[in-house]
Structures are given as C-alpha cells and as structure tokens.
XYZ file of C-alpha atoms in Angstrom:
638
model
C 72.603 34.510 41.978
C 74.282 36.781 39.066
C 71.767 37.359 36.145
C 74.063 35.800 33.497
C 75.084 32.596 35.718
C 70.765 32.371 36.175
C 70.149 32.211 32.458
C 73.028 30.109 31.835
C 71.624 27.472 34.620
C 67.940 27.574 33.013
C 69.039 27.255 29.410
C 71.601 23.944 30.321
C 69.436 21.940 29.426
C 69.587 23.438 25.865
C 73.228 22.623 25.215
C 73.170 19.248 26.757
C 72.113 18.051 23.373
C 75.131 19.534 21.685
C 77.456 16.865 23.609
C 78.440 13.885 22.013
C 75.696 11.197 22.245
C 76.734 8.303 24.654
C 77.883 5.263 23.154
C 75.332 2.555 22.909
C 73.895 0.490 26.396
C 71.966 -3.052 26.594
C 69.574 -1.984 29.014
C 67.659 1.268 30.464
C 69.859 3.768 32.283
C 66.829 5.297 34.342
C 65.593 3.929 37.411
C 61.937 2.918 37.160
C 60.176 5.823 39.045
C 62.374 8.241 36.287
C 61.935 6.048 33.706
C 58.044 6.972 34.405
C 58.570 10.234 34.488
C 60.553 10.452 31.352
C 57.736 8.974 29.875
C 55.330 10.826 31.202
C 56.996 14.093 29.995
C 57.491 13.117 26.714
C 54.610 11.018 25.922
C 51.883 13.150 26.958
C 51.793 17.174 28.072
C 52.987 16.612 31.327
C 51.731 14.943 34.461
C 48.695 15.319 36.431
C 48.646 14.886 40.457
C 48.491 10.822 40.494
C 49.633 9.868 36.751
C 52.928 8.442 37.940
C 50.870 6.122 40.253
C 48.504 4.900 37.730
C 51.269 4.369 35.547
C 53.452 2.351 37.725
C 49.915 0.688 38.768
C 49.044 -0.539 34.927
C 52.860 -0.980 34.352
C 54.914 1.412 31.990
C 55.266 -0.737 28.888
C 51.053 -1.691 29.004
C 50.410 2.180 29.500
C 52.898 2.877 26.322
C 50.939 0.457 24.401
C 47.677 1.522 25.252
C 48.665 5.525 24.451
C 49.902 3.988 21.446
C 46.248 2.814 20.875
C 44.337 5.679 21.671
C 40.984 4.415 20.112
C 41.462 1.746 23.100
C 41.085 4.634 25.296
C 37.866 6.712 26.530
C 37.934 10.313 26.039
C 34.341 10.953 26.075
C 34.608 13.754 28.624
C 36.863 15.881 26.414
C 34.601 14.952 23.113
C 31.681 16.345 25.042
C 33.788 19.424 26.702
C 34.671 20.502 22.777
C 30.464 20.580 22.242
C 30.633 23.827 23.747
C 32.208 25.208 20.902
C 29.437 26.430 18.547
C 30.953 27.892 15.688
C 33.051 25.108 15.392
C 30.362 22.234 15.634
C 28.557 23.481 12.556
C 28.639 22.527 9.358
C 32.210 23.723 7.984
C 31.235 24.021 4.228
C 28.200 25.669 5.365
C 30.136 28.703 6.995
C 32.777 28.667 4.519
C 29.671 29.436 1.875
C 28.116 31.974 4.010
C 31.552 33.705 4.918
C 32.389 34.092 1.228
C 28.430 35.187 0.238
C 29.338 37.613 2.960
C 32.311 39.108 1.545
C 30.681 38.957 -2.048
C 28.303 41.314 -0.563
C 30.295 43.468 0.538
C 32.400 43.755 -2.554
C 28.660 44.333 -4.650
C 28.761 47.308 -2.026
C 31.510 48.772 -2.526
C 30.896 48.415 -6.110
C 27.625 50.122 -6.207
C 28.157 52.976 -4.020
C 28.523 56.126 -5.823
C 31.388 57.739 -3.951
C 34.227 55.793 -4.010
C 35.825 57.747 -0.876
C 32.771 57.357 1.079
C 32.558 54.260 3.409
C 28.830 53.698 3.832
C 27.110 52.939 7.462
C 25.544 49.542 5.719
C 29.629 48.738 4.507
C 30.939 49.619 8.166
C 28.823 47.408 9.700
C 29.139 44.807 7.144
C 32.900 44.920 8.001
C 32.076 44.864 11.670
C 30.466 41.937 11.378
C 32.672 39.677 9.013
C 35.205 40.451 11.133
C 33.880 39.413 14.392
C 32.953 36.307 12.905
C 36.204 35.754 11.983
C 37.715 36.418 15.224
C 35.234 34.488 17.150
C 35.986 31.387 14.259
C 39.891 31.340 15.208
C 38.919 31.956 19.052
C 37.331 29.275 19.451
C 39.366 26.612 16.539
C 42.779 27.870 19.246
C 40.412 27.423 22.531
C 39.645 23.726 21.068
C 43.248 22.715 20.565
C 44.705 23.987 23.636
C 41.830 22.230 25.438
C 42.107 18.998 23.970
C 45.846 18.796 24.973
C 45.176 19.893 28.417
C 41.943 17.747 28.953
C 42.020 14.376 26.586
C 43.084 11.207 27.936
C 44.857 10.096 24.508
C 47.841 12.159 25.269
C 50.089 10.439 23.148
C 47.565 11.087 20.007
C 47.642 14.958 21.285
C 51.473 14.817 21.176
C 51.195 13.810 17.853
C 49.032 15.936 16.270
C 50.861 19.019 18.190
C 54.116 17.276 15.711
C 52.243 16.851 12.578
C 50.471 20.353 13.032
C 53.716 21.942 13.448
C 55.862 19.714 10.748
C 52.976 20.461 8.013
C 52.525 24.173 9.285
C 49.513 26.276 8.114
C 49.258 29.657 8.617
C 46.213 30.892 10.036
C 45.893 34.756 7.927
C 47.066 33.680 4.757
C 43.965 34.492 3.612
C 40.150 35.419 4.295
C 39.671 31.500 3.887
C 42.492 29.897 5.695
C 40.809 30.103 9.193
C 37.926 28.267 8.031
C 39.510 25.547 6.372
C 41.586 24.620 9.755
C 38.718 22.949 11.277
C 38.513 20.400 9.176
C 42.717 20.072 8.408
C 43.074 19.230 12.108
C 40.018 17.051 12.654
C 40.259 15.218 9.536
C 43.412 15.526 8.192
C 45.891 15.443 10.970
C 44.619 13.933 14.076
C 42.996 10.498 12.291
C 46.192 9.889 10.643
C 48.524 11.076 13.932
C 49.753 7.553 14.327
C 48.986 6.020 10.940
C 50.670 5.362 7.919
C 52.666 7.991 6.608
C 51.694 7.747 3.138
C 47.794 8.619 3.992
C 48.729 11.473 6.253
C 51.178 12.610 3.286
C 48.217 12.553 0.957
C 45.186 14.015 3.167
C 47.217 16.747 3.346
C 48.032 17.502 -0.235
C 44.992 16.964 -0.782
C 43.460 19.778 2.008
C 41.613 23.098 0.931
C 43.897 24.383 4.187
C 47.282 23.525 2.336
C 46.458 24.082 -1.564
C 45.325 27.654 -0.176
C 48.118 28.290 2.163
C 51.185 26.917 -0.775
C 49.310 28.534 -3.991
C 48.956 24.818 -5.348
C 45.192 25.595 -5.763
C 46.047 28.274 -8.380
C 49.017 26.267 -9.890
C 48.105 25.415 -13.453
C 50.325 23.950 -16.392
C 51.985 26.771 -18.124
C 50.735 28.123 -21.438
C 53.089 25.944 -23.645
C 52.531 22.382 -22.120
C 49.935 20.334 -23.109
C 46.836 19.454 -20.692
C 44.283 16.849 -20.971
C 41.492 18.938 -22.415
C 43.739 18.871 -25.357
C 45.188 21.459 -27.970
C 43.925 24.691 -28.069
C 42.617 24.982 -24.574
C 46.137 26.646 -23.012
C 46.609 29.813 -21.827
C 44.938 33.040 -23.392
C 42.869 30.912 -25.961
C 41.275 29.080 -22.824
C 40.161 32.515 -21.772
C 39.115 33.781 -24.981
C 37.186 30.558 -25.775
C 35.627 29.881 -21.845
C 34.683 33.574 -22.475
C 33.034 33.971 -25.437
C 30.923 30.652 -24.384
C 29.711 32.161 -21.298
C 28.897 35.134 -23.358
C 26.840 33.343 -25.925
C 24.894 31.127 -22.554
C 24.108 34.024 -20.957
C 22.939 36.377 -23.657
C 20.092 33.380 -24.280
C 19.533 33.030 -21.144
C 20.722 29.748 -20.572
C 23.441 30.467 -18.410
C 27.104 29.573 -19.464
C 28.198 26.091 -20.056
C 29.541 23.688 -17.116
C 33.022 22.898 -16.828
C 32.429 19.730 -14.932
C 35.196 17.503 -15.293
C 36.533 18.552 -18.223
C 36.467 21.494 -21.220
C 35.625 19.184 -23.954
C 33.675 17.051 -22.246
C 31.295 19.769 -21.195
C 31.596 21.016 -24.983
C 30.586 18.053 -26.200
C 27.269 17.908 -24.700
C 26.731 21.174 -25.547
C 25.187 24.294 -23.948
C 22.918 23.814 -21.047
C 21.822 26.248 -18.063
C 23.531 25.666 -14.755
C 22.793 26.919 -11.139
C 24.849 30.001 -9.660
C 27.075 27.430 -7.989
C 28.088 25.982 -11.339
C 28.815 29.570 -12.585
C 30.764 30.403 -9.750
C 32.821 27.659 -10.349
C 33.488 28.487 -14.226
C 34.008 32.284 -13.146
C 36.957 31.022 -10.202
C 38.352 28.433 -13.375
C 38.215 31.234 -15.525
C 40.124 33.389 -13.250
C 42.857 30.567 -12.415
C 43.980 30.092 -16.435
C 43.703 34.177 -16.500
C 46.145 34.385 -13.627
C 47.230 30.824 -14.525
C 50.719 29.754 -14.595
C 52.858 26.795 -12.402
C 53.521 27.332 -8.739
C 56.206 25.681 -7.675
C 55.593 26.983 -3.608
C 54.116 23.216 -2.626
C 56.167 21.173 -4.835
C 59.403 22.657 -2.939
C 58.011 22.508 0.545
C 56.859 18.970 -0.091
C 60.170 17.894 -0.882
C 62.395 20.091 1.563
C 59.966 20.148 4.599
C 57.528 17.679 3.984
C 59.412 14.769 3.004
C 63.269 14.184 1.919
C 64.328 17.500 4.010
C 66.691 19.735 2.514
C 69.713 17.061 1.751
C 67.272 14.715 0.609
C 69.268 14.245 -2.987
C 66.657 16.256 -4.960
C 67.188 19.043 -7.789
C 65.381 22.270 -8.973
C 63.861 20.430 -11.532
C 62.838 17.786 -9.810
C 60.794 20.713 -8.010
C 59.554 21.842 -11.498
C 58.443 18.221 -12.623
C 56.763 18.122 -8.939
C 54.751 20.835 -9.428
C 53.295 19.947 -12.443
C 52.584 16.726 -11.293
C 50.375 18.200 -9.192
C 48.737 20.895 -10.874
C 44.845 20.683 -11.664
C 44.648 19.901 -7.962
C 42.842 22.387 -6.451
C 39.717 23.637 -4.829
C 35.805 24.219 -5.148
C 35.148 27.541 -4.795
C 33.788 29.188 -1.557
C 30.694 29.517 -2.701
C 30.526 25.810 -2.792
C 31.942 25.015 0.614
C 35.289 24.399 -0.476
C 36.811 21.025 -0.646
C 39.622 19.601 -2.530
C 38.826 18.759 -6.744
C 41.395 17.676 -9.492
C 40.972 20.042 -12.682
C 41.939 17.991 -15.708
C 41.776 21.245 -17.863
C 44.239 22.449 -16.043
C 47.011 19.618 -15.619
C 50.097 19.475 -17.198
C 49.657 16.299 -19.500
C 53.638 16.143 -20.369
C 56.067 13.522 -19.657
C 57.904 13.998 -16.209
C 60.637 12.541 -14.526
C 60.722 12.823 -10.678
C 63.882 11.771 -8.828
C 64.808 9.484 -11.506
C 61.119 7.984 -11.700
C 59.054 8.453 -15.434
C 55.474 9.741 -15.436
C 54.138 8.890 -18.594
C 51.888 11.823 -20.604
C 48.204 11.906 -20.772
C 47.672 11.656 -17.642
C 45.839 13.468 -14.598
C 45.605 12.673 -10.934
C 47.885 9.838 -11.187
C 50.458 12.013 -11.712
C 50.261 13.474 -8.365
C 49.533 10.501 -6.056
C 52.471 9.037 -8.343
C 54.583 11.470 -6.644
C 53.306 11.024 -3.025
C 54.449 6.989 -3.415
C 57.748 7.883 -4.670
C 58.452 10.731 -1.725
C 56.890 8.692 0.788
C 58.461 5.859 0.439
C 62.534 7.520 0.041
C 65.030 6.569 2.597
C 65.488 9.889 2.261
C 62.064 10.725 3.265
C 62.747 7.638 6.385
C 65.703 9.507 7.959
C 64.174 12.637 7.848
C 60.929 11.642 9.783
C 63.261 9.441 12.127
C 65.545 12.233 12.868
C 62.313 15.026 13.606
C 60.650 12.515 15.809
C 63.735 11.477 17.838
C 64.567 15.382 18.466
C 61.031 15.377 19.336
C 61.032 12.629 21.911
C 64.850 12.292 23.000
C 66.404 15.211 22.454
C 67.402 18.404 20.701
C 70.520 16.180 18.759
C 69.325 12.888 19.089
C 71.743 9.563 19.239
C 72.262 8.667 15.754
C 71.943 4.731 16.392
C 68.015 5.667 17.191
C 67.785 7.789 14.362
C 68.808 4.607 12.149
C 66.619 2.175 14.201
C 63.763 4.074 13.977
C 64.359 4.894 10.049
C 64.470 0.898 9.364
C 61.307 0.450 10.991
C 59.807 3.503 8.542
C 60.950 1.166 5.840
C 60.144 -2.012 6.999
C 56.761 -1.070 8.107
C 55.685 1.623 4.640
C 55.912 4.397 6.780
C 53.764 3.301 9.942
C 54.144 6.077 12.371
C 53.107 4.019 15.505
C 55.954 1.244 14.603
C 58.456 4.411 14.263
C 57.314 6.121 17.103
C 57.330 2.538 19.399
C 60.343 1.941 17.725
C 61.696 5.935 19.633
C 59.970 5.734 23.018
C 60.953 1.771 23.899
C 64.546 2.505 23.100
C 67.567 2.895 25.841
C 68.098 5.957 23.987
C 64.922 7.151 25.240
C 65.431 6.019 28.762
C 69.516 7.400 29.206
C 70.620 9.845 31.747
C 71.404 12.364 28.767
C 68.004 12.502 27.600
C 66.418 12.934 31.213
C 65.203 16.210 31.280
C 66.907 17.805 28.096
C 64.111 19.561 26.333
C 63.450 22.548 26.705
C 59.616 23.343 26.680
C 58.107 25.182 23.697
C 55.629 27.968 24.962
C 52.510 26.007 24.022
C 53.886 22.960 26.120
C 54.422 25.604 29.201
C 50.858 26.728 29.589
C 49.371 23.410 28.484
C 51.926 21.348 31.169
C 50.846 23.761 34.178
C 47.120 23.560 33.462
C 47.660 19.396 33.791
C 50.118 19.871 36.748
C 47.627 22.092 38.870
C 44.569 19.781 37.978
C 42.788 22.303 35.990
C 39.998 21.812 33.823
C 40.310 22.351 29.751
C 39.550 26.307 29.212
C 36.725 27.269 26.519
C 37.708 30.949 26.207
C 40.532 32.256 24.270
C 42.728 33.339 27.540
C 44.836 30.065 28.001
C 45.225 30.122 24.053
C 46.677 34.277 24.747
C 49.032 32.810 27.377
C 50.424 30.890 24.825
C 51.085 33.766 22.650
C 52.036 36.088 25.324
C 55.171 33.589 25.574
C 55.703 33.725 21.927
C 54.263 30.960 20.183
C 50.692 32.309 18.826
C 48.740 29.065 17.575
C 48.534 29.158 13.745
C 50.708 32.212 13.960
C 53.701 30.984 12.516
C 53.750 32.627 9.250
C 56.950 30.505 7.279
C 56.308 26.819 6.173
C 58.629 25.135 8.606
C 56.727 25.564 11.509
C 57.698 26.818 14.925
C 61.054 25.755 16.311
C 62.115 22.288 17.119
C 65.117 23.151 19.773
C 65.287 24.533 22.792
C 67.644 27.611 22.222
C 65.184 29.043 19.966
C 63.105 29.628 22.799
C 65.284 30.827 25.519
C 66.725 34.334 26.089
C 66.668 37.120 28.779
C 63.279 38.305 28.083
C 61.571 34.625 27.036
C 62.474 33.373 30.834
C 61.150 36.647 32.466
C 58.117 36.163 30.717
C 57.580 32.263 32.320
C 58.829 33.348 35.592
C 55.773 35.660 35.344
C 53.521 32.974 33.852
C 54.095 31.064 36.745
C 53.436 33.432 39.377
C 50.271 34.486 37.274
C 48.791 31.469 36.717
C 49.440 30.877 40.790
C 47.460 33.666 41.236
C 44.893 31.818 39.331
C 44.728 34.294 36.804
C 43.429 31.747 33.822
C 40.050 30.276 33.865
C 39.733 26.854 35.265
C 42.857 27.024 37.134
C 43.210 27.110 41.066
C 46.246 25.791 43.053
C 43.683 24.635 45.457
C 43.192 21.886 43.536
C 46.467 20.332 44.163
C 46.069 17.475 46.514
C 46.322 17.904 50.107
C 47.595 21.302 49.685
C 44.937 22.458 52.086
C 47.215 21.294 54.470
C 50.323 22.604 53.700
C 49.128 26.260 54.465
C 50.142 26.052 58.267
C 53.297 23.864 57.547
C 57.168 25.053 57.488
C 58.609 26.545 54.494
C 60.931 23.365 54.278
C 57.526 21.700 54.389
C 56.031 23.498 51.858
C 58.920 23.402 49.753
C 59.405 19.520 49.488
C 55.235 19.091 49.204
C 55.680 21.255 46.336
C 58.843 19.608 44.554
C 57.182 15.985 44.944
C 53.918 17.610 43.596
C 55.072 19.863 40.861
C 58.886 18.631 40.113
C 58.552 14.767 40.431
C 60.705 15.435 43.880
C 63.692 16.569 42.246
C 65.281 19.751 42.387
C 68.882 21.625 41.787
C 70.165 23.273 45.063
C 69.919 26.364 43.642
C 66.323 25.831 42.529
C 65.205 24.781 45.791
C 67.271 27.919 47.532
C 65.062 30.209 45.593
C 62.203 28.512 46.728
C 62.678 28.548 50.150
C 63.862 32.317 50.078
C 60.572 33.370 47.904
C 62.531 35.120 45.153
C 63.825 34.322 41.656
C 66.746 36.014 41.354
C 65.679 36.863 37.278
C 62.422 38.671 38.458
C 64.180 41.252 40.940
C 64.484 44.837 40.716
C 68.417 44.607 40.439
C 68.238 42.749 36.991
C 65.610 44.670 35.133
C 67.975 46.215 33.030
C 69.496 43.340 31.995
C 66.125 41.746 31.386
C 65.009 44.952 29.532
C 67.857 44.207 27.158
C 67.584 41.022 26.531
C 63.796 41.678 25.889
C 65.234 43.843 22.405
C 66.073 40.435 21.480
C 62.614 39.356 21.787
C 61.655 42.502 19.516
C 63.860 41.709 16.654
C 63.329 38.038 16.820
C 59.759 37.001 18.446
C 58.248 40.519 18.265
C 58.827 40.644 14.268
C 56.016 37.829 13.994
C 53.779 39.418 16.709
C 54.066 42.409 14.189
C 53.264 40.498 11.391
C 50.385 38.747 12.887
C 48.920 42.042 14.642
C 48.485 43.275 10.271
C 47.024 39.985 9.431
C 44.498 40.160 13.076
C 46.057 37.154 14.466
C 46.802 38.187 17.660
C 43.536 39.743 18.423
C 41.352 36.337 19.159
C 44.705 35.397 20.784
C 44.520 38.206 23.524
C 41.697 38.063 25.654
C 38.071 38.479 24.889
C 37.072 41.749 24.115
C 40.417 42.837 22.361
C 40.649 44.510 18.615
C 43.109 42.776 15.766
C 45.551 45.496 16.093
C 46.777 44.587 19.582
C 49.237 42.446 20.961
C 47.684 39.795 23.224
C 47.795 40.876 26.799
C 50.151 39.693 29.291
C 49.261 39.128 33.355
C 49.235 42.527 34.012
C 51.604 43.361 37.344
C 53.267 40.461 38.594
C 51.554 39.412 41.823
C 53.508 39.469 45.156
C 52.504 36.232 46.190
C 53.239 34.179 49.645
C 53.581 30.840 51.357
C 52.124 27.986 49.328
C 50.812 29.953 46.575
C 54.643 31.666 46.282
C 56.555 28.124 45.958
C 53.872 27.369 43.360
C 54.664 29.947 41.357
C 58.426 30.033 41.466
C 58.201 26.118 41.179
C 56.488 26.347 37.951
C 58.851 29.077 36.662
C 61.742 27.202 37.589
C 64.334 25.465 35.500
C 63.073 21.821 36.277
C 59.801 22.728 35.231
C 60.334 24.591 31.898
C 62.555 21.629 30.553
C 60.841 18.089 30.434
C-alpha cells in the first residue's frame, strides 16, 4: 500500500468529524453489541478481555449508571496498589516543607562560601540530592496516574479525572515547588469533584496551590493606587517601609518581628510580640510580595477564557482586570509552612468592581472572588463551553449541535451537575450513532493505557509506562501552556507519530513494558499452532471487537505494516520533522526543565529525551499479529 494512502487511511477518522452532522434521530443507530463497544471505548480507557460480556450480563444502561456513581464500585485493588508509592503517601505538606528547607540550606551554602566561582563538594551533593528527590517524586506522581487509569474499576471517574486535569492544565516544571502541589491537586481537587458540581470543582481549583502558583495568582495584589482592606497608608512602597521598620524594631529587641496574622492593622493593634520561625517566614513572604507587588491578570484571563466562558464568552478586557482584582489576596502559605491556600486581606483590592455586569461592592474581602466564581460558573456561556468540550470528548471532534444544546440545558437546569451533563451526552442518540462509532483518534495516553488494558496487563509501578506516553508525544503534566493537550485527533496525527505508534504496538507485543505479556490474553496458548487465518480471526475478535477493514486484515495476514517498511523510511524521516518542529519543541522545553528525565526510564538524567523502545522487534506468529493489531487504525481509534 502506498505510504500516502496508508497515512490517509489511518487518519480518516479525524476527518469524519468535519462532516455535517446527521439529522437528529429518535433511536440508537448502533446494534446492541456495538453500543457496548462504543460505551467501553468512550467511558473507559478501553476494554479488558471479558468486559463486553460483563456489560452484556449486567445490562448496558445499568452499567452506565453504576459508572456514573463510582462510590458504589469496589476499587480496593487499585487502592492497595497505589500504597506502593512511598513518597506520595507521605504527608505532602511535610514533604514540601522539607524540600523548601533543603532549598534554603543550599542558598545559605552559596551565600556563605568565600569563592563565589567555586561550587563546593557539599553544594554539589546537595544539588544532586535535591534533583534526585524531585525526579523520584515526579516519577511516582506520573506512574500513579497511569496505574489508576490502567487498573481502576471506576473507569468513568478516571476518564473524567483525565478530562479535568487537561481542562485545568498544570505544568509540572513551572518552578521547584510545583510537583509538590500536584499530588493534592489530583487527589483532593480534581478526582473528588470530577462528577460533582462544577462550581465546587471550580472553587477547589481556584484555591489549589497548584493553580495559584502555576498562573501566578499567588503573587497578585492590589496596585498601589487601589484601596486595601488594611486601610490607607498600607499600599505599595509605604507598606514595605512600614513592615520593614516594624520587623527591624522587633528583631533588635530580640522579640521577633510582628506577625501579620489575618491583617496588618489587626496585628499592629495588638502590639509587638515574639513569633516563631514559621510566622517569620510568612511575614518575609508577604514583605517580598509587597516589594514585587502589582496586579497579575494571568489566572483571571484563563479563568474566563479556558476554564469557564470560553474565548467567545462575551467578556471584555475590563472584565479580565476586575476578575483579577477580585482575586487579589488569594495566595499560598510559604513552602516552609507546608503551603496551602490562605486569603491575605492586606493585599486585596477593596475597591468596587463590575464583572460581567454584576457589581461587587467596595470594602469586601474573599467574598469578591467567591462571587466571581458564582457568576462565571452559572453563566450560559459556561454551560455551552463545558457542554461542547464534554461532547467533543465523548462523541466526536465536531459534535452535533443538538446534543450540545441538550447538555448545556442540563448544565443550567441542574446548577452545573457534571454527572447529569455527562449522562445527557452518553445516553443520547448521537452517542450511539454510526457517525460517532470509532470516530475519535486516541491520544498517546489513551493508546498506551488502552493497550495495557487490552492485553490484561497489571498496573506498572515503575516510570516506564509514563515514559512510553512521553515517547508518543504526551508527557504527563508536560504541557506548558494553560490550554492543555489537543482535544482533536488531527493534532496527534502525522507520519512520524504514526510510525511511533506502530513501533509501540510491536514493542508492547514483545513484552517490553513492565506487567505486560500478550500471553495473558484468554486462550492465547491454543492459537500458537493454529493457521494464520485462525490466529488473525482470534486477535481481531479479542483486540479489535471483531471488526476490521479489508486493508487492516491484509496487513495482519501478510505480517507487515506498509508504514514500517524500509522503502517508506525516507518519507517517514521527512514526516518526523513535523514532530521536531511541533511536538519536539515541547520536548526540548521539558528537557530544560527536567521533566523528561523522570519520563524516559529508570536511571535517566533530566537533560535527556524519553527513551524509545529500541530497535523494532522482529516478531512472528501470534505475537506479530498482536503487535500489528495494536498499531492498526482500528485500535488507534475509539
């Protein structure tokens, strides 16, 4: 088959979504067995052997309702598995404090050394210890995320957790403390709210140290020309001078500087008193915040554009500014104090604000930000935006407007009940249409996790599986921009990417990932001596739901994918340059920030790219058919 024709065949699913939507129908177009396949492909990270039979036995609609209520599903096996992650299961505030103290000690070593050009052995050892600790932490963080996707019985909850982690994207290499905020972010912010009320989810994200740090709201404060809750005379440079003077007087009397507590005025009214080192760290942080002060619009803008209303949501630049003003004072405790959200009224803009036509009165505090979250979470534009993204995730890259309208109406009617919005989409006629069936190209995360589930693999506690996902172009928590990874299939498809996916299929069939063995497939031993036709039929039934194109069947029978032949390699190399210019720019950024070092395999340094799978394995027999099937267009779609 010609290379270009093969490529077009593989990505044909990406163009399906560009066709005009079919007229609304009053029944499910897919046959009963196809409905089950569709549900398993969209509401899980791919079926395990025997899942279709289990769904058929319980009844599809009953199974869907159970997945919508994950608390009713026993997930003790994966809960037991993730206890292996010793670092992640420690007290995260304590770990953050320890890391911050180690950074402080390193700065003291640098300050005290006599020769500023010479790195001492102690400092080098400290740097290596900090780097190792951080890589181990991030490796476990990413490995646990993949393990849950592979092994959890609460598959729809995992799919929705993945959806919201991308919607509220965080970049792990933003700065030294960022990884230490991400455990709490996934476990306590995203996962518990993934099928809850959108307003609760939005509020949890807004107060999470991970988001406050990533989009700089932690250092946003009222401009010096704006009134603050602490009263006149405490803005800008005046605040720095007054706090510095007070701190100095306290230190000279060996009583420590004044605590700033909840408010500068309140603390001053109680007089000077000694404070502990943690309080001193907090005061120093606030003093530095005042020195570097000013309004930061990053989070305010992304809250409107990416998290709620959407780019066409009807807001203005003045709305962005006033949202940012309303959220001043929403910040983080110092890392030495374990981090955590705190509202600091002394840096909050206490002036009157107007957000999307709603007036926020002057002289209020945290209520300003809470009201903003209320306003945007209940906006019709937010209902449409979230409904569209969910329909795109579950139905097609260009979902029918009718189902978007229905989902948006449910969002509004239920006050943003995510569970009911998802239910509206996944029980719709559009979800079970022929047009939606196998119309979505899998992301690299979905490719790797679905392959492991298809082969009945156990979760992997090493960094290797996360490294495979990075190799295919999607490092976990590795997208630098706040818009998250692409949601449509065409963004993942070019010649180099397709070749990598084909090679991954052959590598996983060769058991090159921990916990994976195609021998775990049901009755696979009985097929080793069967005819090629019988072997192909069995693999198509087990891995591809019993349905493939004539072209794919020919590839499986012949034992050779045309995209992986020597004659195609020149074109592949040319196509791989597309990856170098787009995807690999992201990889280079991640190299500079140490992300890839924890993605590419054990023992790898932070300045290297993720490892691939070595030379493409030369497989034969049933193993070869399994590898080719995992690289086929049918498996690459869901």
